[in-house]
C-alpha atoms as a printed R data frame, in Angstrom:
   type eleno elety resid chain resno       x       y      z
1  ATOM     1    CA   MET     A     1  26.107  36.730 -0.425
2  ATOM     2    CA   ARG     A     2  27.826  38.800  2.221
3  ATOM     3    CA   GLU     A     3  31.403  38.214  3.189
4  ATOM     4    CA   GLY     A     4  31.668  35.489  5.793
5  ATOM     5    CA   LEU     A     5  28.303  33.992  4.851
6  ATOM     6    CA   GLU     A     6  28.539  30.718  3.006
7  ATOM     7    CA   SER     A     7  26.061  27.964  2.316
8  ATOM     8    CA   LYS     A     8  27.929  25.307  4.264
9  ATOM     9    CA   TYR     A     9  29.415  24.936  7.729
10 ATOM    10    CA   LYS     A    10  33.104  25.809  8.122
11 ATOM    11    CA   PRO     A    11  35.148  24.602 11.098
12 ATOM    12    CA   TYR     A    12  36.870  27.216 13.224
13 ATOM    13    CA   ASP     A    13  40.640  27.851 13.135
14 ATOM    14    CA   MET     A    14  41.493  28.339 16.797
15 ATOM    15    CA   ASN     A    15  45.278  28.370 16.291
16 ATOM    16    CA   ASP     A    16  45.638  32.097 15.505
17 ATOM    17    CA   PRO     A    17  44.518  34.366 18.398
18 ATOM    18    CA   ASN     A    18  44.754  37.452 16.107
19 ATOM    19    CA   ASN     A    19  41.927  36.518 13.769
20 ATOM    20    CA   ALA     A    20  38.927  37.690 15.854
21 ATOM    21    CA   LEU     A    21  37.354  39.484 12.857
22 ATOM    22    CA   ILE     A    22  37.645  36.401 10.690
23 ATOM    23    CA   LEU     A    23  36.197  34.251 13.465
24 ATOM    24    CA   GLY     A    24  33.326  36.725 13.877
25 ATOM    25    CA   GLN     A    25  32.546  36.606 10.157
26 ATOM    26    CA   GLN     A    26  32.822  32.843 10.136
27 ATOM    27    CA   ASN     A    27  30.540  32.654 13.172
28 ATOM    28    CA   ALA     A    28  27.960  34.825 11.397
29 ATOM    29    CA   GLY     A    29  28.177  32.556  8.358
30 ATOM    30    CA   ASN     A    30  27.758  29.437 10.460
31 ATOM    31    CA   ILE     A    31  24.756  30.950 12.262
32 ATOM    32    CA   GLU     A    32  23.141  31.765  8.908
33 ATOM    33    CA   TYR     A    33  23.818  28.226  7.691
34 ATOM    34    CA   LEU     A    34  22.220  26.754 10.830
35 ATOM    35    CA   LYS     A    35  19.173  29.022 10.423
36 ATOM    36    CA   GLN     A    36  18.717  27.751  6.858
37 ATOM    37    CA   ARG     A    37  19.022  24.132  7.993
38 ATOM    38    CA   ILE     A    38  16.464  24.674 10.769
39 ATOM    39    CA   ALA     A    39  14.065  26.277  8.277
40 ATOM    40    CA   SER     A    40  14.401  23.276  5.958
41 ATOM    41    CA   LEU     A    41  13.777  20.910  8.890
42 ATOM    42    CA   GLU     A    42  10.612  22.837  9.750
43 ATOM    43    CA   MET     A    43   9.396  22.326  6.175
44 ATOM    44    CA   ILE     A    44  10.177  18.609  6.384
45 ATOM    45    CA   GLU     A    45   8.295  18.390  9.696
46 ATOM    46    CA   LYS     A    46   5.210  19.936  8.068
47 ATOM    47    CA   GLU     A    47   5.420  17.495  5.153
48 ATOM    48    CA   VAL     A    48   5.748  14.529  7.530
49 ATOM    49    CA   ASN     A    49   2.713  15.716  9.512
50 ATOM    50    CA   ASP     A    50   0.700  16.121  6.290
51 ATOM    51    CA   MET     A    51   1.705  12.626  5.142
52 ATOM    52    CA   SER     A    52   0.761  11.200  8.528
53 ATOM    53    CA   LEU     A    53  -2.723  12.711  8.275
54 ATOM    54    CA   ASN     A    54  -3.067  11.377  4.720
55 ATOM    55    CA   LEU     A    55  -2.006   7.921  5.886
56 ATOM    56    CA   ILE     A    56  -4.659   7.945  8.609
57 ATOM    57    CA   SER     A    57  -7.278   8.906  6.025
58 ATOM    58    CA   VAL     A    58  -6.165   6.185  3.585
59 ATOM    59    CA   ASN     A    59  -6.209   3.601  6.385
60 ATOM    60    CA   GLU     A    60  -9.774   4.585  7.289
61 ATOM    61    CA   GLN     A    61 -10.795   4.256  3.633
62 ATOM    62    CA   ILE     A    62  -9.189   0.807  3.374
63 ATOM    63    CA   GLN     A    63 -10.958  -0.335  6.543
64 ATOM    64    CA   GLY     A    64 -14.249   0.871  5.044
65 ATOM    65    CA   LEU     A    65 -13.593  -1.066  1.828
66 ATOM    66    CA   ILE     A    66 -12.793  -4.221  3.798
67 ATOM    67    CA   GLN     A    67 -16.044  -3.884  5.726
68 ATOM    68    CA   GLN     A    68 -17.995  -3.367  2.483
69 ATOM    69    CA   GLN     A    69 -16.413  -6.483  0.964
70 ATOM    70    CA   GLN     A    70 -17.311  -8.519  4.045
71 ATOM    71    CA   GLN     A    71 -20.910  -7.283  3.894
72 ATOM    72    CA   ALA     A    72 -21.140  -8.032  0.166
73 ATOM    73    CA   ALA     A    73 -19.770 -11.545  0.694
74 ATOM    74    CA   THR     A    74 -22.285 -12.164  3.491
75 ATOM    75    CA   GLN     A    75 -25.144 -10.989  1.248
76 ATOM    76    CA   LEU     A    76 -24.031 -13.238 -1.612
77 ATOM    77    CA   VAL     A    77 -23.297 -16.371  0.396
78 ATOM    78    CA   GLY     A    78 -25.282 -15.818  3.545
79 ATOM    79    CA   SER     A    79 -24.149 -16.128  7.101
80 ATOM    80    CA   LYS     A    80 -24.616 -19.918  7.314
81 ATOM    81    CA   PRO     A    81 -21.909 -22.208  6.002
82 ATOM    82    CA   LEU     A    82 -22.787 -24.110  2.851
83 ATOM    83    CA   THR     A    83 -23.729 -27.764  3.211
84 ATOM    84    CA   VAL     A    84 -21.774 -29.867  0.773
85 ATOM    85    CA   THR     A    85 -23.094 -33.370  0.055
86 ATOM    86    CA   GLY     A    86 -21.614 -36.187 -1.925
87 ATOM    87    CA   SER     A    87 -18.043 -37.128 -2.415
């Protein structure tokens, strides 16, 4: 890791006007940190999109199974209600 580049954000010390080099290095480190965070967010976005597509597919499969069960029930029982006699 280069000097000034760290894996976490560091707040700026604005009290000392003579530390321009330190602020520059810290700025470079913070920019690198933000780039890494953005890259990880892009990966998360891709995973969320993939999961969303999978969810749509699973929902379509479930709807197909429900329709098959309804058709099977209609074939077994028929479409007319049963007549029940006696008490």
